[in-house]
Amino acid sequence: MKSFLFRLYLAWMKFRARFTTMEDNTIVVLNGSGRSGSNGYAFYKWLLVNHPEFNTTLVEPWPSSHLKWETWQKIGAARYVITTHQPFKVRKHQINVQLWHGVPLKRMGIMANNTKYRDNKRNEKLWHKTADIVASSSDLYETLMSACMAIETKKYHKIGFPRLDLLDSPVISKKQLLKDLFKTEDDQAQIGIYMPTFRYELEDKTIMDKIKEGNFFAFEDFDGERLNEELKRRHQYLIVKLHPYEMCLFSAFKSNYSNIAFLNNDYLFDHDYDLYELLGDTDFLMTDFSSIYFDYLHLNKPIVFVTNFLKQYEKTRGLLMGPYSEITPGISVNSEQELINHLDHLDNQQIANRRLYWLHLTSQVKGPYCEKVFKYMTQEYRG
């Protein structure tokens, strides 16, 4: 019922916004990705610095039923509407630039095990009618996205993803990041970041209960103090960046870890950072089924894959490629003990070669990416 009423609200506001006069030098970024690697936010920040002649507005969170009418007027007046999730525009002659939020590893749309036929057909129609430019990084990306969303090939344009511009030039130094999050200085520091996918959709209460208790890995053998000591011995520091929903569950947990810090959206919003503006300072990534690993390949640094819910995830939602061991260029761990056993040996030449293989498969475009997106949508796109 809520979904139906929200669609009704969007339809009504779109209708009203159509009567706003459209202006050619106006861009609206509808950001549904927060600060956790948002192509929209990265592009917005770049536009403010490099193209002040354009009137650019950031709308977040998106979608929302709490937007002011003045914001809807700006959406209606925009010549270019930039989206990070589902395509959107209020009138035919607007140009929707779909940046999406990563190379997909998890099944979506018609490919997923946990979606509804009616919703899938609605989404297919939405992409067909509304998306004008779909930013792409590779042939593989286009194949995966079309398998899920039935996007026509003519909509794809290999212009890359704006957030990748942020990886090579961190907004603060590694020393400052260590000071901000761990309140320490360490010239030997290795900083890792753990970013799991949205585990709530596994519909397993026991997982959520573990997270509430502070077991952010949801390992059966989790011992936070022990892990902290093992990291400390090696001058390793672990940033934990959970999905916002999981972070809310976790908020009541108080820790005194010296080498484990929890990064929430408050830190990012307070400093006007996107997570990707900090990733370049890290030395390794830990994830499970998140597509962030495809982007992290650009840094050519070690990746650790956490597999304790692999079978469950494959059954509940599914992955687009497999076997998992063949598509993940890094060490896999299923428990805290396995993780500790690998902390001294996170990388080797064979793994590095596999990272390059997957980088070449998923990225056929060279940066700067923001510039490519802007040039294509304003100068080269012919409709």
Short mmCIF file of C-alpha atoms in Angstrom, two decimals:
data_model
loop_
_atom_site.label_atom_id
_atom_site.label_comp_id
_atom_site.label_asym_id
_atom_site.label_seq_id
_atom_site.Cartn_x
_atom_site.Cartn_y
_atom_site.Cartn_z
CA MET A 1 0.00 0.00 0.00
CA LYS A 2 2.79 2.41 0.91
CA SER A 3 4.53 1.69 -2.40
CA PHE A 4 1.34 2.41 -4.35
CA LEU A 5 0.73 5.69 -2.51
CA PHE A 6 4.33 6.77 -3.07
CA ARG A 7 4.07 6.08 -6.81
CA LEU A 8 0.86 8.12 -6.82
CA TYR A 9 2.68 10.98 -5.07
CA LEU A 10 5.53 10.89 -7.60
CA ALA A 11 3.08 10.88 -10.52
CA TRP A 12 1.26 13.94 -9.12
CA MET A 13 4.45 15.90 -8.45
CA LYS A 14 5.83 15.04 -11.89
CA PHE A 15 2.63 16.35 -13.46
CA ARG A 16 2.84 19.63 -11.52
CA ALA A 17 6.57 20.07 -12.22
CA ARG A 18 6.02 19.81 -15.98
CA PHE A 19 4.63 23.33 -16.02
CA THR A 20 7.93 24.79 -14.84
CA THR A 21 9.92 26.52 -17.58
CA MET A 22 12.91 24.38 -18.59
CA GLU A 23 16.36 26.03 -18.68
CA ASP A 24 19.17 24.65 -20.85
CA ASN A 25 21.99 25.35 -18.38
CA THR A 26 20.29 23.59 -15.45
CA ILE A 27 21.33 20.23 -13.99
CA VAL A 28 19.68 18.30 -11.17
CA VAL A 29 21.40 15.37 -9.48
CA LEU A 30 18.96 12.96 -7.81
CA ASN A 31 21.28 11.19 -5.40
CA GLY A 32 20.04 7.91 -3.95
CA SER A 33 23.49 6.68 -2.94
CA GLY A 34 24.22 8.83 0.08
CA ARG A 35 27.97 9.18 0.62
CA SER A 36 29.00 5.56 0.12
CA GLY A 37 30.45 5.77 -3.35
CA SER A 38 27.90 7.95 -5.11
CA ASN A 39 28.45 8.64 -8.80
CA GLY A 40 25.88 11.41 -8.51
CA TYR A 41 27.55 13.17 -5.58
CA ALA A 42 31.00 12.86 -7.17
CA PHE A 43 29.66 14.37 -10.41
CA TYR A 44 27.86 17.14 -8.51
CA LYS A 45 31.03 18.22 -6.67
CA TRP A 46 32.98 18.18 -9.93
CA LEU A 47 30.34 20.31 -11.68
CA LEU A 48 30.43 22.98 -8.97
CA VAL A 49 34.18 23.43 -9.43
CA ASN A 50 34.54 22.94 -13.18
CA HIS A 51 31.28 24.30 -14.62
CA PRO A 52 29.93 27.11 -12.45
CA GLU A 53 28.13 28.43 -15.56
CA PHE A 54 25.60 25.61 -15.01
CA ASN A 55 22.97 25.90 -12.31
CA THR A 56 23.45 22.57 -10.52
CA THR A 57 21.23 21.27 -7.73
CA LEU A 58 21.79 18.22 -5.53
CA VAL A 59 18.60 16.50 -4.35
CA GLU A 60 19.02 14.00 -1.53
CA PRO A 61 17.84 11.73 -0.16
CA TRP A 62 16.15 10.53 -3.31
CA PRO A 63 13.44 9.39 -3.71
CA SER A 64 11.61 11.14 -0.90
CA SER A 65 8.06 12.25 -0.11
CA HIS A 66 9.37 15.21 1.92
CA LEU A 67 10.76 17.43 -0.82
CA LYS A 68 9.73 21.07 -0.89
CA TRP A 69 7.79 22.37 -3.89
CA GLU A 70 10.79 24.62 -4.69
CA THR A 71 12.88 21.48 -5.13
CA TRP A 72 10.31 19.96 -7.48
CA GLN A 73 10.38 23.18 -9.48
CA LYS A 74 14.14 22.80 -9.89
CA ILE A 75 13.66 19.21 -11.03
CA GLY A 76 11.06 20.36 -13.55
CA ALA A 77 13.31 23.16 -14.84
CA ALA A 78 16.38 20.97 -15.36
CA ARG A 79 17.59 20.16 -18.84
CA TYR A 80 19.68 17.29 -17.46
CA VAL A 81 18.47 14.92 -14.73
CA ILE A 82 21.24 12.73 -13.27
CA THR A 83 20.19 9.56 -11.43
CA THR A 84 22.04 6.88 -9.47
CA HIS A 85 19.20 4.36 -9.11
CA GLN A 86 16.03 4.11 -11.17
CA PRO A 87 15.78 6.53 -14.13
CA PHE A 88 13.62 9.60 -13.60
CA LYS A 89 12.50 12.73 -15.41
CA VAL A 90 9.30 14.75 -15.47
CA ARG A 91 9.07 15.63 -19.16
CA LYS A 92 9.99 14.14 -22.50
CA HIS A 93 12.62 16.69 -23.55
CA GLN A 94 14.69 16.39 -20.42
CA ILE A 95 17.80 14.22 -20.73
CA ASN A 96 18.13 11.51 -18.10
CA VAL A 97 21.72 10.42 -17.48
CA GLN A 98 21.76 7.13 -15.58
CA LEU A 99 25.02 6.67 -13.66
CA TRP A 100 23.84 3.72 -11.51
CA HIS A 101 25.92 2.62 -8.52
CA GLY A 102 28.38 -0.04 -9.55
CA VAL A 103 29.17 -3.04 -11.72
CA PRO A 104 26.59 -5.59 -10.55
CA LEU A 105 27.66 -8.81 -8.89
CA LYS A 106 24.33 -9.52 -7.17
CA ARG A 107 21.30 -10.50 -9.24
CA MET A 108 18.73 -7.75 -9.77
CA GLY A 109 15.39 -7.35 -11.49
CA ILE A 110 14.31 -10.29 -13.64
CA MET A 111 17.48 -12.21 -12.72
CA ALA A 112 16.99 -12.10 -8.94
CA ASN A 113 15.43 -14.90 -6.94
CA ASN A 114 13.59 -12.53 -4.59
CA THR A 115 11.78 -10.06 -6.88
CA LYS A 116 8.18 -9.91 -8.12
CA TYR A 117 7.12 -10.22 -11.74
CA ARG A 118 4.94 -7.11 -11.64
CA ASP A 119 7.72 -4.97 -10.17
CA ASN A 120 10.19 -6.27 -12.73
CA LYS A 121 7.91 -5.43 -15.66
CA ARG A 122 7.32 -1.94 -14.23
CA ASN A 123 11.09 -1.37 -13.93
CA GLU A 124 11.76 -2.61 -17.46
CA LYS A 125 9.21 -0.13 -18.81
CA LEU A 126 10.74 2.64 -16.72
CA TRP A 127 14.24 2.05 -18.13
CA HIS A 128 12.86 1.82 -21.67
CA LYS A 129 10.87 5.07 -21.46
CA THR A 130 13.01 7.23 -19.21
CA ALA A 131 16.74 6.44 -19.44
CA ASP A 132 18.40 8.37 -22.28
CA ILE A 133 22.10 7.86 -21.50
CA VAL A 134 23.28 4.87 -19.49
CA ALA A 135 26.91 5.31 -18.47
CA SER A 136 28.93 2.15 -19.08
CA SER A 137 32.39 0.90 -18.27
CA SER A 138 32.62 -2.23 -20.42
CA ASP A 139 30.88 -4.80 -22.60
CA LEU A 140 30.56 -7.03 -19.55
CA TYR A 141 28.80 -4.28 -17.59
CA GLU A 142 26.27 -3.81 -20.39
CA THR A 143 25.62 -7.54 -20.61
CA LEU A 144 25.03 -7.86 -16.87
CA MET A 145 22.79 -4.79 -16.63
CA SER A 146 20.69 -5.80 -19.62
CA ALA A 147 20.27 -9.30 -18.26
CA CYS A 148 18.71 -7.76 -15.15
CA MET A 149 16.87 -4.70 -16.50
CA ALA A 150 16.38 -5.44 -20.23
CA ILE A 151 18.12 -2.19 -21.24
CA GLU A 152 18.51 -1.64 -24.99
CA THR A 153 22.08 -1.54 -26.25
CA LYS A 154 21.64 1.88 -27.91
CA LYS A 155 21.26 3.52 -24.50
CA TYR A 156 24.77 2.51 -23.34
CA HIS A 157 27.72 4.83 -23.79
CA LYS A 158 31.20 3.97 -22.56
CA ILE A 159 31.91 7.11 -20.57
CA GLY A 160 32.73 5.49 -17.21
CA PHE A 161 31.67 6.31 -13.67
CA PRO A 162 32.40 9.66 -11.95
CA ARG A 163 33.22 8.17 -8.54
CA LEU A 164 36.31 6.49 -9.99
CA ASP A 165 37.89 9.94 -10.35
CA LEU A 166 37.97 10.12 -6.55
CA LEU A 167 40.13 7.05 -6.00
CA ASP A 168 43.45 8.51 -7.12
CA SER A 169 43.30 11.71 -5.09
CA PRO A 170 42.10 11.18 -1.50
CA VAL A 171 40.65 14.31 0.04
CA ILE A 172 42.77 13.86 3.19
CA SER A 173 46.05 12.09 3.91
CA LYS A 174 46.34 8.58 5.30
CA LYS A 175 47.87 10.13 8.41
CA GLN A 176 44.83 12.36 8.89
CA LEU A 177 42.39 9.48 8.31
CA LEU A 178 44.19 7.48 10.98
CA LYS A 179 43.99 10.42 13.35
CA ASP A 180 40.30 11.11 12.63
CA LEU A 181 39.05 7.55 13.05
CA PHE A 182 41.57 5.89 15.38
CA LYS A 183 42.93 8.90 17.31
CA THR A 184 46.50 7.74 16.78
CA GLU A 185 49.67 8.12 14.71
CA ASP A 186 51.50 5.16 13.23
CA ASP A 187 54.06 5.37 10.43
CA GLN A 188 53.74 1.61 9.85
CA ALA A 189 49.95 1.62 9.62
CA GLN A 190 48.06 -0.50 7.15
CA ILE A 191 44.42 0.56 6.92
CA GLY A 192 41.77 -1.88 5.77
CA ILE A 193 38.07 -1.22 5.20
CA TYR A 194 35.26 -3.75 5.62
CA MET A 195 32.16 -3.10 3.50
CA PRO A 196 29.62 -5.91 3.44
CA THR A 197 26.48 -5.88 1.33
CA PHE A 198 22.94 -5.44 2.70
CA ARG A 199 22.54 -8.60 4.78
CA TYR A 200 19.01 -7.83 5.97
CA GLU A 201 17.60 -9.24 2.74
CA LEU A 202 18.84 -12.68 3.76
CA GLU A 203 15.80 -12.62 6.07
CA ASP A 204 17.71 -14.36 8.83
CA LYS A 205 17.06 -12.95 12.31
CA THR A 206 20.13 -14.66 13.74
CA ILE A 207 22.37 -12.55 11.49
CA MET A 208 20.76 -9.31 12.64
CA ASP A 209 21.01 -10.46 16.26
CA LYS A 210 24.75 -11.04 15.88
CA ILE A 211 25.21 -7.57 14.39
CA LYS A 212 23.21 -5.97 17.22
CA GLU A 213 25.61 -7.61 19.67
CA GLY A 214 28.60 -6.03 17.93
CA ASN A 215 29.54 -9.03 15.77
CA PHE A 216 29.84 -7.00 12.56
CA PHE A 217 31.15 -9.99 10.58
CA ALA A 218 28.40 -12.25 11.97
CA PHE A 219 31.11 -14.92 12.36
CA GLU A 220 30.32 -17.94 14.52
CA ASP A 221 33.72 -17.60 16.21
CA PHE A 222 33.75 -13.81 16.49
CA ASP A 223 35.88 -12.34 19.27
CA GLY A 224 36.32 -8.61 18.84
CA GLU A 225 39.02 -8.20 21.46
CA ARG A 226 41.07 -11.02 20.00
CA LEU A 227 40.77 -9.61 16.47
CA ASN A 228 41.72 -6.17 17.72
CA GLU A 229 44.88 -7.54 19.36
CA GLU A 230 45.87 -9.44 16.20
CA LEU A 231 45.46 -6.27 14.15
CA LYS A 232 47.39 -4.24 16.71
CA ARG A 233 50.36 -6.63 16.61
CA ARG A 234 50.61 -6.09 12.86
CA HIS A 235 50.04 -2.31 12.84
CA GLN A 236 46.81 -2.97 10.95
CA TYR A 237 43.67 -0.89 11.38
CA LEU A 238 40.18 -1.87 10.24
CA ILE A 239 37.46 0.60 9.28
CA VAL A 240 34.00 -0.98 9.45
CA LYS A 241 31.45 0.61 7.09
CA LEU A 242 28.14 -1.18 7.39
CA HIS A 243 24.94 -0.56 5.44
CA PRO A 244 23.04 2.32 7.16
CA TYR A 245 20.29 -0.06 8.30
CA GLU A 246 22.81 -2.33 9.99
CA MET A 247 24.64 0.63 11.47
CA CYS A 248 21.40 1.70 13.18
CA LEU A 249 21.13 -1.74 14.78
CA PHE A 250 24.74 -1.44 15.83
CA SER A 251 24.48 2.08 17.24
CA ALA A 252 23.79 0.96 20.82
CA PHE A 253 26.99 -1.09 20.89
CA LYS A 254 29.93 0.63 22.59
CA SER A 255 33.45 -0.56 21.85
CA ASN A 256 36.88 0.35 23.13
CA TYR A 257 38.82 -1.11 20.22
CA SER A 258 42.09 0.62 19.41
CA ASN A 259 42.45 -0.80 15.89
CA ILE A 260 38.82 -1.16 14.78
CA ALA A 261 36.73 1.94 14.04
CA PHE A 262 33.15 2.27 12.81
CA LEU A 263 32.56 4.73 10.02
CA ASN A 264 29.04 6.11 9.85
CA ASN A 265 27.43 8.59 7.52
CA ASP A 266 27.67 11.41 10.07
CA TYR A 267 31.44 11.64 9.58
CA LEU A 268 31.02 11.73 5.79
CA PHE A 269 28.19 14.28 5.76
CA ASP A 270 29.81 16.50 8.40
CA HIS A 271 32.95 16.79 6.26
CA ASP A 272 31.20 16.77 2.87
CA TYR A 273 33.16 13.64 1.92
CA ASP A 274 32.16 10.72 -0.20
CA LEU A 275 33.56 7.37 0.92
CA TYR A 276 35.49 7.07 -2.37
CA GLU A 277 37.41 10.22 -1.45
CA LEU A 278 38.94 8.19 1.40
CA LEU A 279 39.39 4.79 -0.27
CA GLY A 280 42.72 5.75 -1.80
CA ASP A 281 44.15 6.00 1.73
CA THR A 282 43.31 2.37 2.51
CA ASP A 283 45.65 -0.57 1.97
CA PHE A 284 43.15 -3.40 1.58
CA LEU A 285 39.42 -4.03 1.20
CA MET A 286 37.21 -6.62 2.86
CA THR A 287 33.77 -7.38 1.40
CA ASP A 288 31.40 -10.22 0.61
CA PHE A 289 29.10 -9.70 -2.39
CA SER A 290 29.35 -5.93 -2.80
CA SER A 291 30.25 -4.63 -6.23
CA ILE A 292 32.67 -2.17 -4.59
CA TYR A 293 35.38 -4.73 -5.31
CA PHE A 294 35.19 -4.04 -9.04
CA ASP A 295 36.00 -0.36 -8.36
CA TYR A 296 38.71 -1.21 -5.84
CA LEU A 297 40.53 -3.08 -8.61
CA HIS A 298 41.57 0.34 -9.92
CA LEU A 299 43.76 0.75 -6.83
CA ASN A 300 45.44 -2.65 -7.40
CA LYS A 301 45.44 -3.43 -3.68
CA PRO A 302 44.55 -6.65 -1.82
CA ILE A 303 40.91 -7.70 -1.41
CA VAL A 304 39.64 -10.19 1.19
CA PHE A 305 36.30 -11.87 0.49
CA VAL A 306 34.13 -12.92 3.45
CA THR A 307 32.11 -16.01 2.53
CA ASN A 308 30.25 -17.06 5.68
CA PHE A 309 26.86 -16.43 4.01
CA LEU A 310 27.73 -17.36 0.44
CA LYS A 311 25.39 -20.34 0.05
CA GLN A 312 22.57 -18.52 1.80
CA TYR A 313 22.97 -15.46 -0.41
CA GLU A 314 23.12 -17.48 -3.61
CA LYS A 315 19.83 -19.12 -2.63
CA THR A 316 18.03 -15.98 -1.43
CA ARG A 317 19.01 -13.53 -4.17
CA GLY A 318 21.73 -15.05 -6.33
CA LEU A 319 24.89 -13.86 -8.05
CA LEU A 320 25.24 -12.93 -11.72
CA MET A 321 28.48 -14.82 -12.22
CA GLY A 322 30.13 -17.89 -10.75
CA PRO A 323 31.67 -19.97 -9.39
CA TYR A 324 32.37 -17.41 -6.67
CA SER A 325 35.95 -18.60 -6.19
CA GLU A 326 36.69 -17.86 -9.87
CA ILE A 327 35.25 -14.35 -9.97
CA THR A 328 36.78 -13.04 -6.75
CA PRO A 329 40.48 -12.14 -7.12
CA GLY A 330 41.55 -12.38 -3.51
CA ILE A 331 41.70 -14.47 -0.36
CA SER A 332 38.40 -15.93 0.89
CA VAL A 333 37.70 -16.37 4.60
CA ASN A 334 34.79 -18.09 6.31
CA SER A 335 35.60 -17.37 9.96
CA GLU A 336 37.58 -15.06 12.21
CA GLN A 337 40.27 -17.70 12.62
CA GLU A 338 40.74 -17.93 8.84
CA LEU A 339 40.95 -14.15 8.66
CA ILE A 340 43.63 -14.00 11.35
CA ASN A 341 45.57 -16.77 9.60
CA HIS A 342 45.75 -14.63 6.45
CA LEU A 343 46.50 -11.20 7.94
CA ASP A 344 50.23 -11.58 7.25
CA HIS A 345 49.71 -12.76 3.66
CA LEU A 346 46.94 -10.76 2.03
CA ASP A 347 48.51 -10.68 -1.42
CA ASN A 348 50.72 -12.54 -3.88
CA GLN A 349 51.60 -12.30 -7.56
CA GLN A 350 48.99 -14.80 -8.66
CA ILE A 351 46.22 -12.83 -6.96
CA ALA A 352 47.60 -9.56 -8.39
CA ASN A 353 47.44 -11.05 -11.89
CA ARG A 354 43.82 -12.06 -11.34
CA ARG A 355 42.97 -8.53 -10.21
CA LEU A 356 44.34 -7.14 -13.46
CA TYR A 357 42.36 -9.72 -15.45
CA TRP A 358 39.09 -8.65 -13.84
CA LEU A 359 39.98 -4.97 -14.14
CA HIS A 360 40.41 -5.35 -17.90
CA LEU A 361 37.07 -7.20 -18.14
CA THR A 362 35.09 -4.61 -16.21
CA SER A 363 36.79 -1.36 -17.20
CA GLN A 364 37.44 -0.50 -20.86
CA VAL A 365 37.31 3.25 -20.27
CA LYS A 366 40.07 5.58 -19.12
CA GLY A 367 39.39 8.68 -17.02
CA PRO A 368 38.85 11.45 -16.23
CA TYR A 369 35.30 10.15 -15.97
CA CYS A 370 33.38 13.25 -14.84
CA GLU A 371 34.72 15.12 -17.84
CA LYS A 372 33.67 12.31 -20.20
CA VAL A 373 30.12 12.24 -18.79
CA PHE A 374 29.74 16.01 -19.01
CA LYS A 375 31.12 16.27 -22.52
CA TYR A 376 28.93 13.48 -23.83
CA MET A 377 25.67 14.68 -22.32
CA THR A 378 26.15 18.36 -23.25
CA GLN A 379 27.97 18.12 -26.61
CA GLU A 380 27.77 14.69 -28.18
CA TYR A 381 24.35 13.28 -27.28
CA ARG A 382 21.89 13.56 -30.15
CA GLY A 383 18.84 11.82 -28.71
#
